[in-house]
Amino acid sequence: VLPPDSSTNFKETKITLTFDEYVEVQGIQENLLVSPTPKVIPDVSYKLNTILIKIKDTLEANTTYSLDFGNAIKDINEGNVAKNFTYIFSTGPAIDSLELSGKVFLAESGKMDTTLVVLLHRSGDDSAVVNERPRYIAKQTGTGNFTFRNLPAGTYYIYALKSESGSFNYRPPDQYFAFNNEPVVVSDSVKPVTLFAYKEKEERETKAPSGNNRGTAADKTLKLEPVLEN
């Protein structure tokens, strides 16, 4: 891997990943999560046992970046997936290491919809979830759990929604949407967060009390050489 994984003072525009067998990359648009989210997604190509990543966006100073490939990388011979393979680097002198975890439930049934993605925004303005790119993105596991890794300390606003066509913004109120009533302060002692997703349209029709003192976004804005896993 060049530069090595977890490099600091990173100034490169290309990353080369070399595996111990031939690989292919599939569904990069659906799988690749870059945090913090860039304006321009990196270009990813592959040949034989090498994956080349070209960074198209301007990197922020003193920032830890992670590239999570999800299930996009697999070996050609047996089709084994390098599950959630992640490459990390920092443009500063250290790698951020804080985490925020939690779980998402559907409010009306208590069940889970693991297709919902979880978002962290820096802005407390409710219009941010409609108009701005989230700062960080996490997918749920099959049990509804999510984990943000390599976070810097700070205050975040957390949401969950369904992503379509690569968009991570709030859309009309006929889809599941969740948010935490209060901002989350990420530190060494931050506790897990539980989110309850509901459909805004259904909630209004049933007049169910939400206990929300912030209102909803709709209310306020729509009025290495890694070894592949066997």
PDB file of C-alpha atoms in Angstrom, residues 30-38 41 66 68 116-121 133-140 146-149 151 159 161 163 166-169:
ATOM      1  CA  GLU A  30     -23.050   2.029  -4.071  1.00  0.00           C
ATOM      2  CA  ASN A  31     -20.302   0.811  -1.763  1.00  0.00           C
ATOM      3  CA  LEU A  32     -17.610   3.458  -1.370  1.00  0.00           C
ATOM      4  CA  LEU A  33     -18.056   5.819   1.581  1.00  0.00           C
ATOM      5  CA  VAL A  34     -15.531   8.624   1.918  1.00  0.00           C
ATOM      6  CA  SER A  35     -15.443  10.523   5.210  1.00  0.00           C
ATOM      7  CA  PRO A  36     -15.497  13.458   5.534  1.00  0.00           C
ATOM      8  CA  THR A  37     -17.677  13.504   2.436  1.00  0.00           C
ATOM      9  CA  PRO A  38     -15.907  15.150  -0.521  1.00  0.00           C
ATOM     10  CA  ILE A  41     -15.739  11.304  -5.253  1.00  0.00           C
ATOM     11  CA  SER A  66     -11.362   7.195   5.632  1.00  0.00           C
ATOM     12  CA  ASP A  68     -14.606   2.422   3.250  1.00  0.00           C
ATOM     13  CA  LEU A 116     -31.334   3.501   6.088  1.00  0.00           C
ATOM     14  CA  VAL A 117     -28.022   5.337   6.323  1.00  0.00           C
ATOM     15  CA  VAL A 118     -26.945   7.430   9.300  1.00  0.00           C
ATOM     16  CA  LEU A 119     -25.556  10.933   8.827  1.00  0.00           C
ATOM     17  CA  LEU A 120     -23.579  13.392  10.928  1.00  0.00           C
ATOM     18  CA  HIS A 121     -23.853  17.116  10.233  1.00  0.00           C
ATOM     19  CA  ARG A 133     -23.720  17.290   2.276  1.00  0.00           C
ATOM     20  CA  PRO A 134     -23.386  15.365   5.556  1.00  0.00           C
ATOM     21  CA  ARG A 135     -19.987  15.504   7.166  1.00  0.00           C
ATOM     22  CA  TYR A 136     -19.896  11.755   7.886  1.00  0.00           C
ATOM     23  CA  ILE A 137     -21.916   8.763   6.680  1.00  0.00           C
ATOM     24  CA  ALA A 138     -22.331   5.309   8.201  1.00  0.00           C
ATOM     25  CA  LYS A 139     -24.263   2.255   7.038  1.00  0.00           C
ATOM     26  CA  GLN A 140     -26.067  -0.125   9.351  1.00  0.00           C
ATOM     27  CA  PHE A 146     -24.014   1.663  13.098  1.00  0.00           C
ATOM     28  CA  THR A 147     -20.576   2.982  14.042  1.00  0.00           C
ATOM     29  CA  PHE A 148     -18.762   6.148  13.025  1.00  0.00           C
ATOM     30  CA  ARG A 149     -15.011   5.733  13.402  1.00  0.00           C
ATOM     31  CA  LEU A 151     -14.032  11.089  14.361  1.00  0.00           C
ATOM     32  CA  TYR A 159     -29.988  11.818  11.225  1.00  0.00           C
ATOM     33  CA  LEU A 161     -32.707   8.363   6.069  1.00  0.00           C
ATOM     34  CA  SER A 163     -30.224   7.127   0.270  1.00  0.00           C
ATOM     35  CA  GLY A 166     -26.171   8.647  -4.214  1.00  0.00           C
ATOM     36  CA  SER A 167     -28.111  11.441  -2.501  1.00  0.00           C
ATOM     37  CA  PHE A 168     -27.889  11.792   1.275  1.00  0.00           C
ATOM     38  CA  ASN A 169     -30.374  14.637   1.670  1.00  0.00           C
TER      39      ASN A 169
END
